[in-house]
PDB file of C-alpha atoms and ligand atoms in Angstrom:
ATOM      1  CA  MET A 373      93.076 121.371  51.214  1.00 53.00           C
ATOM      2  CA  ASN A 374      94.691 121.668  54.687  1.00 61.00           C
ATOM      3  CA  ASN A 375      97.808 120.231  55.990  1.00 67.00           C
ATOM      4  CA  TYR A 376      96.033 116.960  57.598  1.00 77.00           C
ATOM      5  CA  GLU A 377      93.546 116.736  54.603  1.00 80.00           C
ATOM      6  CA  LEU A 378      96.635 116.305  52.750  1.00 77.00           C
ATOM      7  CA  LEU A 379      98.209 114.200  54.848  1.00 81.00           C
ATOM      8  CA  ILE A 380      94.957 111.674  54.433  1.00 88.00           C
ATOM      9  CA  ASP A 381      95.604 112.294  50.931  1.00 87.00           C
ATOM     10  CA  ARG A 382      98.984 111.094  50.358  1.00 84.00           C
ATOM     11  CA  ILE A 383      98.691 108.388  52.565  1.00 88.00           C
ATOM     12  CA  ALA A 384      96.203 107.162  50.678  1.00 91.00           C
ATOM     13  CA  LYS A 385      97.805 107.370  47.935  1.00 87.00           C
ATOM     14  CA  SER A 386     100.376 104.796  49.359  1.00 85.00           C
ATOM     15  CA  ALA A 387      98.311 102.755  50.858  1.00 87.00           C
ATOM     16  CA  SER A 388      96.014 102.609  47.924  1.00 90.00           C
ATOM     17  CA  LEU A 389      93.362 102.877  50.562  1.00 91.00           C
ATOM     18  CA  GLU A 390      89.615 104.289  50.549  1.00 93.00           C
ATOM     19  CA  LYS A 391      90.813 108.355  52.265  1.00 93.00           C
ATOM     20  CA  SER A 392      87.485 107.630  54.447  1.00 93.00           C
ATOM     21  CA  GLU A 393      88.823 104.179  55.204  1.00 94.00           C
ATOM     22  CA  VAL A 394      92.780 106.511  56.379  1.00 93.00           C
ATOM     23  CA  GLU A 395      90.163 108.384  57.920  1.00 93.00           C
ATOM     24  CA  ARG A 396      88.956 105.678  59.879  1.00 94.00           C
ATOM     25  CA  LYS A 397      92.255 104.290  61.329  1.00 92.00           C
ATOM     26  CA  VAL A 398      92.850 108.079  62.036  1.00 90.00           C
ATOM     27  CA  GLU A 399      89.671 108.216  64.350  1.00 90.00           C
ATOM     28  CA  ALA A 400      90.566 105.170  65.675  1.00 90.00           C
ATOM     29  CA  LYS A 401      94.303 105.583  66.920  1.00 85.00           C
ATOM     30  CA  LYS A 402      93.008 108.691  68.330  1.00 83.00           C
ATOM     31  CA  ALA A 403      90.162 107.177  70.437  1.00 84.00           C
ATOM     32  CA  LYS A 404      92.572 104.788  71.659  1.00 82.00           C
ATOM     33  CA  LEU A 405      95.569 107.303  72.174  1.00 76.00           C
ATOM     34  CA  SER A 406      92.178 109.015  74.536  1.00 72.00           C
ATOM     35  CA  GLY A 407      92.162 111.794  72.416  1.00 65.00           C
ATOM     36  CA  LEU A 408      95.864 112.471  73.657  1.00 65.00           C
ATOM     37  CA  ILE A 409      97.579 113.223  70.099  1.00 69.00           C
ATOM     38  CA  SER A 410      96.086 116.022  67.051  1.00 74.00           C
ATOM     39  CA  LYS A 411      94.568 114.442  64.422  1.00 79.00           C
ATOM     40  CA  GLU A 412      98.022 114.915  61.949  1.00 76.00           C
ATOM     41  CA  GLY A 413      99.621 113.149  65.329  1.00 75.00           C
ATOM     42  CA  ALA A 414      97.871 109.832  64.836  1.00 82.00           C
ATOM     43  CA  ALA A 415      97.823 110.023  60.590  1.00 84.00           C
ATOM     44  CA  GLN A 416     101.635 110.174  61.321  1.00 79.00           C
ATOM     45  CA  ILE A 417     100.876 106.501  63.162  1.00 82.00           C
ATOM     46  CA  ILE A 418      98.995 105.370  61.264  1.00 87.00           C
ATOM     47  CA  ALA A 419     101.803 106.139  58.153  1.00 85.00           C
ATOM     48  CA  ALA A 420     104.079 104.521  60.449  1.00 80.00           C
ATOM     49  CA  GLU A 421     102.289 101.559  60.716  1.00 85.00           C
ATOM     50  CA  LEU A 422     101.194 101.118  57.065  1.00 86.00           C
ATOM     51  CA  GLY A 423     105.103 101.967  56.769  1.00 83.00           C
ATOM     52  CA  ILE A 424     104.490 104.652  53.903  1.00 81.00           C
ATOM     53  CA  SER A 425     107.839 107.354  54.631  1.00 76.00           C
ATOM     54  CA  PHE A 426     107.583 110.304  53.772  1.00 74.00           C
ATOM     55  CA  GLU A 427     111.135 110.156  52.914  1.00 73.00           C
ATOM     56  CA  ASN A 428     113.021 110.981  49.571  1.00 72.00           C
ATOM     57  CA  GLU A 429     109.568 112.666  48.587  1.00 74.00           C
ATOM     58  CA  ASP A 430     108.522 115.889  46.815  1.00 83.00           C
ATOM     59  CA  LEU A 431     105.646 116.480  49.740  1.00 88.00           C
ATOM     60  CA  LYS A 432     103.564 120.113  49.715  1.00 87.00           C
ATOM     61  CA  ILE A 433     104.947 123.076  51.750  1.00 88.00           C
ATOM     62  CA  ALA A 434     101.575 122.368  53.982  1.00 81.00           C
ATOM     63  CA  GLU A 435     102.305 118.618  53.947  1.00 79.00           C
ATOM     64  CA  LEU A 436     105.421 118.962  55.956  1.00 81.00           C
ATOM     65  CA  ILE A 437     105.094 117.572  59.640  1.00 73.00           C
ATOM     66  CA  GLY A 438     108.465 117.858  62.587  1.00 68.00           C
ATOM     67  CA  GLY A 439     111.320 115.316  62.384  1.00 70.00           C
ATOM     68  CA  LEU A 440     111.287 114.566  58.870  1.00 76.00           C
ATOM     69  CA  ARG A 441     114.488 113.951  57.194  1.00 78.00           C
ATOM     70  CA  LYS A 442     115.202 113.757  53.670  1.00 85.00           C
ATOM     71  CA  VAL A 443     112.392 116.560  52.997  1.00 89.00           C
ATOM     72  CA  ASN A 444     112.175 117.537  49.022  1.00 93.00           C
ATOM     73  CA  VAL A 445     110.112 120.277  47.784  1.00 95.00           C
ATOM     74  CA  VAL A 446     109.895 123.110  44.893  1.00 96.00           C
ATOM     75  CA  GLY A 447     108.935 126.766  46.060  1.00 96.00           C
ATOM     76  CA  LYS A 448     109.124 130.579  45.321  1.00 96.00           C
ATOM     77  CA  ILE A 449     110.895 132.286  47.807  1.00 95.00           C
ATOM     78  CA  MET A 450     108.491 135.321  48.641  1.00 90.00           C
ATOM     79  CA  ASN A 451     110.831 136.568  51.195  1.00 87.00           C
ATOM     80  CA  ILE A 452     115.192 136.700  51.801  1.00 89.00           C
ATOM     81  CA  PHE A 453     116.875 138.014  55.018  1.00 83.00           C
ATOM     82  CA  PRO A 454     119.775 139.503  55.731  1.00 82.00           C
ATOM     83  CA  VAL A 455     122.301 136.866  56.863  1.00 86.00           C
ATOM     84  CA  ARG A 456     123.548 136.206  60.708  1.00 82.00           C
ATOM     85  CA  GLU A 457     126.503 135.463  61.632  1.00 82.00           C
ATOM     86  CA  PHE A 458     127.482 133.670  65.375  1.00 77.00           C
ATOM     87  CA  GLU A 459     130.222 132.409  67.433  1.00 75.00           C
ATOM     88  CA  LYS A 460     129.139 128.729  68.424  1.00 70.00           C
ATOM     89  CA  ASN A 461     132.286 127.613  70.872  1.00 72.00           C
ATOM     90  CA  ASP A 462     134.727 129.912  69.491  1.00 76.00           C
ATOM     91  CA  ARG A 463     133.943 128.925  65.877  1.00 76.00           C
ATOM     92  CA  LYS A 464     132.343 131.466  63.368  1.00 80.00           C
ATOM     93  CA  GLY A 465     129.923 130.456  61.625  1.00 82.00           C
ATOM     94  CA  LYS A 466     126.989 131.997  58.979  1.00 86.00           C
ATOM     95  CA  VAL A 467     123.238 131.532  58.705  1.00 87.00           C
ATOM     96  CA  ALA A 468     120.578 132.409  56.274  1.00 90.00           C
ATOM     97  CA  ASN A 469     117.000 132.621  56.187  1.00 89.00           C
ATOM     98  CA  PHE A 470     114.660 132.456  53.365  1.00 92.00           C
ATOM     99  CA  ILE A 471     110.850 132.403  52.805  1.00 89.00           C
ATOM    100  CA  ILE A 472     109.135 130.315  50.115  1.00 93.00           C
ATOM    101  CA  ALA A 473     105.490 129.527  49.328  1.00 92.00           C
ATOM    102  CA  ASP A 474     104.000 126.726  46.202  1.00 92.00           C
ATOM    103  CA  ASP A 475     100.563 126.773  45.903  1.00 89.00           C
ATOM    104  CA  SER A 476     100.013 124.777  49.461  1.00 84.00           C
ATOM    105  CA  GLY A 477     101.172 127.317  51.843  1.00 84.00           C
ATOM    106  CA  SER A 478     104.512 128.779  52.943  1.00 86.00           C
ATOM    107  CA  THR A 479     107.685 128.066  55.447  1.00 87.00           C
ATOM    108  CA  ARG A 480     110.865 128.780  56.166  1.00 87.00           C
ATOM    109  CA  VAL A 481     114.019 127.915  55.198  1.00 93.00           C
ATOM    110  CA  VAL A 482     117.122 127.832  56.507  1.00 90.00           C
ATOM    111  CA  LEU A 483     120.550 127.584  55.039  1.00 93.00           C
ATOM    112  CA  TRP A 484     123.865 126.561  57.464  1.00 90.00           C
ATOM    113  CA  ASP A 485     125.847 125.753  54.728  1.00 92.00           C
ATOM    114  CA  ILE A 486     128.266 127.839  53.571  1.00 93.00           C
ATOM    115  CA  ASN A 487     127.704 127.688  49.848  1.00 96.00           C
ATOM    116  CA  HIS A 488     124.342 127.380  50.294  1.00 96.00           C
ATOM    117  CA  ILE A 489     123.797 131.189  51.648  1.00 96.00           C
ATOM    118  CA  ALA A 490     126.943 132.101  49.674  1.00 96.00           C
ATOM    119  CA  MET A 491     124.043 132.050  46.514  1.00 96.00           C
ATOM    120  CA  ILE A 492     122.374 134.288  48.849  1.00 95.00           C
ATOM    121  CA  GLU A 493     125.325 137.137  49.308  1.00 95.00           C
ATOM    122  CA  ASP A 494     125.904 136.277  45.537  1.00 95.00           C
ATOM    123  CA  GLU A 495     122.429 137.317  44.212  1.00 94.00           C
ATOM    124  CA  SER A 496     122.974 133.878  42.543  1.00 94.00           C
ATOM    125  CA  ILE A 497     119.034 133.183  43.945  1.00 95.00           C
ATOM    126  CA  LYS A 498     116.696 135.345  44.542  1.00 94.00           C
ATOM    127  CA  VAL A 499     112.888 136.809  45.256  1.00 93.00           C
ATOM    128  CA  GLY A 500     111.202 136.098  42.633  1.00 94.00           C
ATOM    129  CA  ASP A 501     113.132 132.270  42.518  1.00 96.00           C
ATOM    130  CA  VAL A 502     111.744 128.501  42.087  1.00 97.00           C
ATOM    131  CA  VAL A 503     114.157 126.879  43.977  1.00 97.00           C
ATOM    132  CA  GLU A 504     114.695 122.814  44.378  1.00 96.00           C
ATOM    133  CA  ILE A 505     115.521 122.179  47.642  1.00 96.00           C
ATOM    134  CA  ARG A 506     116.439 118.194  48.639  1.00 95.00           C
ATOM    135  CA  ASN A 507     117.796 116.285  51.735  1.00 93.00           C
ATOM    136  CA  GLY A 508     116.181 119.113  53.937  1.00 92.00           C
ATOM    137  CA  SER A 509     115.010 118.213  57.450  1.00 88.00           C
ATOM    138  CA  THR A 510     111.951 119.414  58.813  1.00 83.00           C
ATOM    139  CA  ARG A 511     112.030 121.390  62.640  1.00 75.00           C
ATOM    140  CA  GLU A 512     109.181 122.121  63.646  1.00 64.00           C
ATOM    141  CA  LEU A 513     107.618 123.175  60.402  1.00 73.00           C
ATOM    142  CA  GLU A 514     110.806 125.029  59.056  1.00 82.00           C
ATOM    143  CA  ILE A 515     112.910 123.586  56.977  1.00 90.00           C
ATOM    144  CA  HIS A 516     116.927 122.975  57.887  1.00 90.00           C
ATOM    145  CA  LEU A 517     119.282 122.547  54.752  1.00 93.00           C
ATOM    146  CA  SER A 518     122.704 121.050  55.709  1.00 91.00           C
ATOM    147  CA  SER A 519     125.466 120.920  53.894  1.00 90.00           C
ATOM    148  CA  PHE A 520     124.551 117.691  53.244  1.00 90.00           C
ATOM    149  CA  GLY A 521     121.523 118.987  51.551  1.00 93.00           C
ATOM    150  CA  GLU A 522     121.373 120.513  48.075  1.00 96.00           C
ATOM    151  CA  LEU A 523     119.255 123.740  46.564  1.00 97.00           C
ATOM    152  CA  LYS A 524     119.380 125.182  43.346  1.00 96.00           C
ATOM    153  CA  LYS A 525     117.227 127.266  41.253  1.00 95.00           C
ATOM    154  CA  SER A 526     114.553 124.885  38.875  1.00 94.00           C
ATOM    155  CA  ASP A 527     112.910 125.537  35.428  1.00 91.00           C
ATOM    156  CA  VAL A 528     109.605 125.142  37.049  1.00 90.00           C
ATOM    157  CA  VAL A 529     106.604 127.453  36.732  1.00 90.00           C
ATOM    158  CA  MET A 530     105.217 128.811  39.748  1.00 89.00           C
ATOM    159  CA  ASP A 531     102.226 131.049  39.426  1.00 85.00           C
ATOM    160  CA  GLU A 532      99.946 130.386  41.816  1.00 85.00           C
ATOM    161  CA  VAL A 533     101.716 130.433  45.222  1.00 87.00           C
ATOM    162  CA  ARG A 534     100.143 131.142  48.729  1.00 81.00           C
ATOM    163  CA  ASN A 535     102.165 132.648  50.695  1.00 75.00           C
ATOM    164  CA  ALA A 536     100.563 132.204  53.920  1.00 70.00           C
ATOM    165  CA  PRO A 537     101.969 129.549  56.134  1.00 66.00           C
ATOM    166  CA  ALA A 538      99.977 126.194  56.434  1.00 62.00           C
ATOM    167  CA  VAL A 539      97.976 125.819  59.166  1.00 62.00           C
ATOM    168  CA  SER A 540      97.242 122.721  61.645  1.00 61.00           C
ATOM    169  CA  GLU A 541      94.693 121.546  63.946  1.00 69.00           C
ATOM    170  CA  VAL A 542      96.987 121.149  67.017  1.00 77.00           C
ATOM    171  CA  GLY A 543      96.819 121.575  70.417  1.00 81.00           C
ATOM    172  CA  LEU A 544      97.377 124.531  72.636  1.00 87.00           C
ATOM    173  CA  ASP A 545      99.959 122.606  74.434  1.00 83.00           C
ATOM    174  CA  GLU A 546     101.651 121.729  71.119  1.00 80.00           C
ATOM    175  CA  VAL A 547     101.869 125.276  69.571  1.00 83.00           C
ATOM    176  CA  ARG A 548     104.928 126.832  68.972  1.00 81.00           C
ATOM    177  CA  GLN A 549     106.023 130.700  68.549  1.00 79.00           C
ATOM    178  CA  GLY A 550     105.506 131.718  64.387  1.00 77.00           C
ATOM    179  CA  MET A 551     102.978 128.457  64.294  1.00 80.00           C
ATOM    180  CA  SER A 552      99.827 129.193  62.735  1.00 81.00           C
ATOM    181  CA  ALA A 553      97.179 126.541  64.351  1.00 84.00           C
ATOM    182  CA  ARG A 554      94.011 125.900  64.022  1.00 84.00           C
ATOM    183  CA  VAL A 555      92.912 125.226  67.594  1.00 87.00           C
ATOM    184  CA  ARG A 556      89.528 124.342  69.746  1.00 84.00           C
ATOM    185  CA  GLY A 557      88.709 124.968  73.289  1.00 87.00           C
ATOM    186  CA  VAL A 558      86.855 126.524  75.984  1.00 88.00           C
ATOM    187  CA  VAL A 559      87.091 130.186  76.372  1.00 90.00           C
ATOM    188  CA  VAL A 560      87.422 130.944  79.978  1.00 91.00           C
ATOM    189  CA  GLN A 561      87.761 133.992  80.986  1.00 92.00           C
ATOM    190  CA  VAL A 562      87.240 137.374  79.410  1.00 93.00           C
ATOM    191  CA  PHE A 563      89.025 140.490  80.156  1.00 93.00           C
ATOM    192  CA  GLN A 564      87.502 143.877  79.825  1.00 92.00           C
ATOM    193  CA  PRO A 565      87.731 145.616  76.555  1.00 93.00           C
ATOM    194  CA  ARG A 566      90.558 148.365  75.316  1.00 92.00           C
ATOM    195  CA  PHE A 567      90.263 150.750  73.343  1.00 91.00           C
ATOM    196  CA  TYR A 568      92.242 152.916  71.023  1.00 89.00           C
ATOM    197  CA  SER A 569      92.581 155.489  68.267  1.00 91.00           C
ATOM    198  CA  THR A 570      92.516 155.449  64.791  1.00 92.00           C
ATOM    199  CA  CYS A 571      93.276 157.745  61.211  1.00 93.00           C
ATOM    200  CA  PRO A 572      90.134 157.253  59.093  1.00 91.00           C
ATOM    201  CA  THR A 573      92.355 156.947  56.303  1.00 91.00           C
ATOM    202  CA  CYS A 574      95.147 154.968  57.503  1.00 90.00           C
ATOM    203  CA  LYS A 575      94.055 152.816  59.966  1.00 86.00           C
ATOM    204  CA  LYS A 576      97.374 153.784  61.413  1.00 88.00           C
ATOM    205  CA  LYS A 577      96.889 155.076  65.737  1.00 89.00           C
ATOM    206  CA  VAL A 578      96.337 158.734  66.512  1.00 93.00           C
ATOM    207  CA  LEU A 579      97.248 160.936  69.719  1.00 89.00           C
ATOM    208  CA  LYS A 580      95.594 163.032  71.552  1.00 90.00           C
ATOM    209  CA  GLN A 581      96.604 166.266  71.170  1.00 91.00           C
ATOM    210  CA  ASP A 582      95.978 169.001  73.749  1.00 90.00           C
ATOM    211  CA  ASP A 583      93.052 171.010  72.661  1.00 90.00           C
ATOM    212  CA  GLU A 584      91.265 166.926  72.875  1.00 89.00           C
ATOM    213  CA  THR A 585      91.757 166.328  68.888  1.00 93.00           C
ATOM    214  CA  PHE A 586      93.245 163.669  67.667  1.00 94.00           C
ATOM    215  CA  LYS A 587      96.357 163.553  65.093  1.00 94.00           C
ATOM    216  CA  CYS A 588      98.011 160.915  62.480  1.00 93.00           C
ATOM    217  CA  ALA A 589     100.858 161.544  61.267  1.00 91.00           C
ATOM    218  CA  GLU A 590     100.475 161.961  57.868  1.00 92.00           C
ATOM    219  CA  HIS A 591      97.341 163.144  57.736  1.00 93.00           C
ATOM    220  CA  GLY A 592      96.755 165.493  60.983  1.00 93.00           C
ATOM    221  CA  VAL A 593      93.901 165.851  62.877  1.00 94.00           C
ATOM    222  CA  VAL A 594      91.371 163.559  61.944  1.00 94.00           C
ATOM    223  CA  GLU A 595      88.060 162.568  62.863  1.00 93.00           C
ATOM    224  CA  LYS A 596      89.094 159.465  64.629  1.00 92.00           C
ATOM    225  CA  ILE A 597      87.508 156.109  65.383  1.00 90.00           C
ATOM    226  CA  ASP A 598      87.594 154.246  67.926  1.00 89.00           C
ATOM    227  CA  LYS A 599      88.916 150.208  67.746  1.00 91.00           C
ATOM    228  CA  ALA A 600      88.499 147.648  70.267  1.00 93.00           C
ATOM    229  CA  ILE A 601      91.493 145.048  71.194  1.00 94.00           C
ATOM    230  CA  LEU A 602      89.257 141.415  72.943  1.00 95.00           C
ATOM    231  CA  ASN A 603      91.715 139.255  75.385  1.00 95.00           C
ATOM    232  CA  PHE A 604      90.590 136.057  76.583  1.00 96.00           C
ATOM    233  CA  VAL A 605      91.772 132.974  77.713  1.00 94.00           C
ATOM    234  CA  LEU A 606      91.166 129.955  75.560  1.00 93.00           C
ATOM    235  CA  ASP A 607      91.360 126.254  77.353  1.00 90.00           C
ATOM    236  CA  ASP A 608      91.779 122.913  75.629  1.00 84.00           C
ATOM    237  CA  GLY A 609      92.200 120.754  78.515  1.00 80.00           C
ATOM    238  CA  MET A 610      95.630 120.216  78.361  1.00 80.00           C
ATOM    239  CA  GLU A 611      96.882 124.105  77.704  1.00 86.00           C
ATOM    240  CA  SER A 612      95.236 127.191  78.268  1.00 90.00           C
ATOM    241  CA  MET A 613      96.290 130.565  76.648  1.00 93.00           C
ATOM    242  CA  ARG A 614      96.312 134.130  75.479  1.00 95.00           C
ATOM    243  CA  VAL A 615      94.047 135.210  73.011  1.00 96.00           C
ATOM    244  CA  VAL A 616      94.436 138.695  71.066  1.00 95.00           C
ATOM    245  CA  MET A 617      91.716 139.578  69.033  1.00 95.00           C
ATOM    246  CA  PHE A 618      91.302 143.528  66.609  1.00 92.00           C
ATOM    247  CA  SER A 619      88.182 144.887  64.074  1.00 88.00           C
ATOM    248  CA  ASP A 620      88.332 142.704  62.489  1.00 86.00           C
ATOM    249  CA  GLN A 621      88.013 139.334  64.800  1.00 90.00           C
ATOM    250  CA  ILE A 622      85.287 140.960  67.306  1.00 93.00           C
ATOM    251  CA  LYS A 623      83.187 141.712  64.453  1.00 90.00           C
ATOM    252  CA  LEU A 624      82.704 137.852  64.056  1.00 89.00           C
ATOM    253  CA  LEU A 625      81.084 137.546  67.493  1.00 92.00           C
ATOM    254  CA  ILE A 626      79.916 140.386  67.793  1.00 92.00           C
ATOM    255  CA  PRO A 627      79.180 144.064  66.367  1.00 92.00           C
ATOM    256  CA  GLU A 628      81.905 146.249  67.441  1.00 90.00           C
ATOM    257  CA  GLU A 629      80.408 149.281  68.691  1.00 89.00           C
ATOM    258  CA  ASP A 630      78.993 147.156  71.026  1.00 93.00           C
ATOM    259  CA  LEU A 631      81.529 146.835  72.582  1.00 92.00           C
ATOM    260  CA  SER A 632      82.105 150.438  74.236  1.00 90.00           C
ATOM    261  CA  ASP A 633      78.421 149.933  75.672  1.00 92.00           C
ATOM    262  CA  GLU A 634      79.110 148.849  78.608  1.00 91.00           C
ATOM    263  CA  VAL A 635      75.613 146.482  79.462  1.00 95.00           C
ATOM    264  CA  LYS A 636      76.419 145.123  75.685  1.00 94.00           C
ATOM    265  CA  ALA A 637      79.799 144.933  75.974  1.00 94.00           C
ATOM    266  CA  THR A 638      78.609 142.607  79.582  1.00 94.00           C
ATOM    267  CA  ALA A 639      76.565 140.675  78.487  1.00 94.00           C
ATOM    268  CA  PHE A 640      78.758 140.005  76.034  1.00 94.00           C
ATOM    269  CA  ARG A 641      81.275 138.693  78.045  1.00 93.00           C
ATOM    270  CA  ASP A 642      78.774 136.883  80.125  1.00 91.00           C
ATOM    271  CA  ASP A 643      77.428 134.832  76.666  1.00 90.00           C
ATOM    272  CA  PHE A 644      80.960 134.186  75.655  1.00 92.00           C
ATOM    273  CA  LEU A 645      81.921 132.469  78.881  1.00 91.00           C
ATOM    274  CA  GLY A 646      82.099 129.216  78.491  1.00 87.00           C
ATOM    275  CA  THR A 647      81.837 129.498  74.808  1.00 87.00           C
ATOM    276  CA  GLU A 648      83.843 126.370  72.641  1.00 86.00           C
ATOM    277  CA  VAL A 649      85.154 128.029  70.006  1.00 89.00           C
ATOM    278  CA  TYR A 650      87.506 127.310  67.021  1.00 87.00           C
ATOM    279  CA  LEU A 651      89.753 129.360  66.724  1.00 91.00           C
ATOM    280  CA  SER A 652      92.888 130.222  63.974  1.00 89.00           C
ATOM    281  CA  GLY A 653      95.644 132.066  64.263  1.00 89.00           C
ATOM    282  CA  ARG A 654      99.579 132.751  64.730  1.00 87.00           C
ATOM    283  CA  VAL A 655     101.760 132.081  67.581  1.00 89.00           C
ATOM    284  CA  ASN A 656     103.222 134.424  69.580  1.00 87.00           C
ATOM    285  CA  ARG A 657     105.932 135.371  71.875  1.00 84.00           C
ATOM    286  CA  ASN A 658     104.692 138.302  74.010  1.00 82.00           C
ATOM    287  CA  GLN A 659     107.098 140.099  74.907  1.00 77.00           C
ATOM    288  CA  LEU A 660     105.970 141.551  77.719  1.00 78.00           C
ATOM    289  CA  PHE A 661     104.992 138.178  80.118  1.00 78.00           C
ATOM    290  CA  ASN A 662     107.166 136.192  77.519  1.00 80.00           C
ATOM    291  CA  ASN A 663     104.281 133.779  77.609  1.00 87.00           C
ATOM    292  CA  LEU A 664     102.667 132.587  73.612  1.00 90.00           C
ATOM    293  CA  GLU A 665      99.157 134.384  72.936  1.00 93.00           C
ATOM    294  CA  ILE A 666      97.450 133.691  69.841  1.00 94.00           C
ATOM    295  CA  VAL A 667      97.167 136.560  67.301  1.00 92.00           C
ATOM    296  CA  ALA A 668      93.717 135.754  65.803  1.00 93.00           C
ATOM    297  CA  SER A 669      92.836 135.924  62.483  1.00 88.00           C
ATOM    298  CA  ASP A 670      89.396 133.736  63.206  1.00 87.00           C
ATOM    299  CA  ILE A 671      86.970 132.233  64.843  1.00 91.00           C
ATOM    300  CA  GLU A 672      84.222 130.919  64.849  1.00 86.00           C
ATOM    301  CA  ARG A 673      81.911 129.348  67.827  1.00 85.00           C
ATOM    302  CA  VAL A 674      81.778 125.112  67.585  1.00 77.00           C
ATOM    303  CA  ASP A 675      78.054 124.904  67.037  1.00 70.00           C
ATOM    304  CA  VAL A 676      77.572 121.377  68.581  1.00 64.00           C
ATOM    305  CA  GLU A 677      74.020 120.517  67.822  1.00 63.00           C
ATOM    306  CA  LYS A 678      75.541 120.764  63.575  1.00 64.00           C
ATOM    307  CA  LEU A 679      78.902 118.266  65.035  1.00 59.00           C
ATOM    308  CA  ILE A 680      76.343 115.862  66.092  1.00 62.00           C
ATOM    309  CA  LEU A 681      74.474 115.672  62.704  1.00 65.00           C
ATOM    310  CA  GLU A 682      76.741 115.457  60.779  1.00 61.00           C
ATOM    311  CA  LEU A 683      78.444 112.490  62.917  1.00 59.00           C
ATOM    312  CA  ASP A 684      74.629 111.413  62.148  1.00 62.00           C
ATOM    313  CA  ALA A 685      74.668 111.914  58.696  1.00 58.00           C
TER     314      ALA A 685
HETATM  315 ZN1   ZN B 955      96.789 158.838  58.454  1.00 81.52          ZN
END
């Protein structure tokens, strides 16, 4: 289930309503606000109107939304980052970060309290441990833990975890760096595809030698394989954003080798321009342009006729 479905599920249970009824309320709220907010945003308003609080509840990671206080989650530590020291207003401090996952998704936990950070430094909590977090707060989709929060090892056994950030369907004006987002928008600009050469064995970039052969750092001279990169601009009516697509996603739209054929590539670009798509991906900051861009992980053309049929059903 995605973030939105989990929210609907929780609201339905808390308010003893049918899920379909909650969804109708959300759609009505969204329509009333002229579609200016996301489905999740509308669901949060409905929850508040029904007097449902997400505070002091045990939440699944995929259920986390920004701005919560007193959040409780249980998750397995997937990765711990080095403790960082910082100086602020002549005061020295430390901050620690780790990634936790449960069966719904994963997120980053940020520790600000020296006692919690000490647990990482003395390795009393390690990668693979299941931990319980109480009284955290969320900033965007991260959990922040101050000295009011609790961090302890849990006895809960977690075999299956989903180490993937929870995906939220958002507007392009709501996306933030590091977020896994699913957006719907129209392709308003398609750039010329670019190509780079890779090693057939390790898939890493290979360099052209003076004698026109290609050399992999690990595998020596190889028969290179050309891979395409396709950039386009997506617009959802609120914001436009650059999207980067690599081979695996390009294949979902066109056979990759067709992009090296000028006629086929031009026909594809003409056809792709103006297409409405669902796009999933991770939001990154492009260091060169210092703006946000989405690195696509999945793309699907919006089938308007199918949507109409589903609405009629
Ligand atoms: Zn290689």
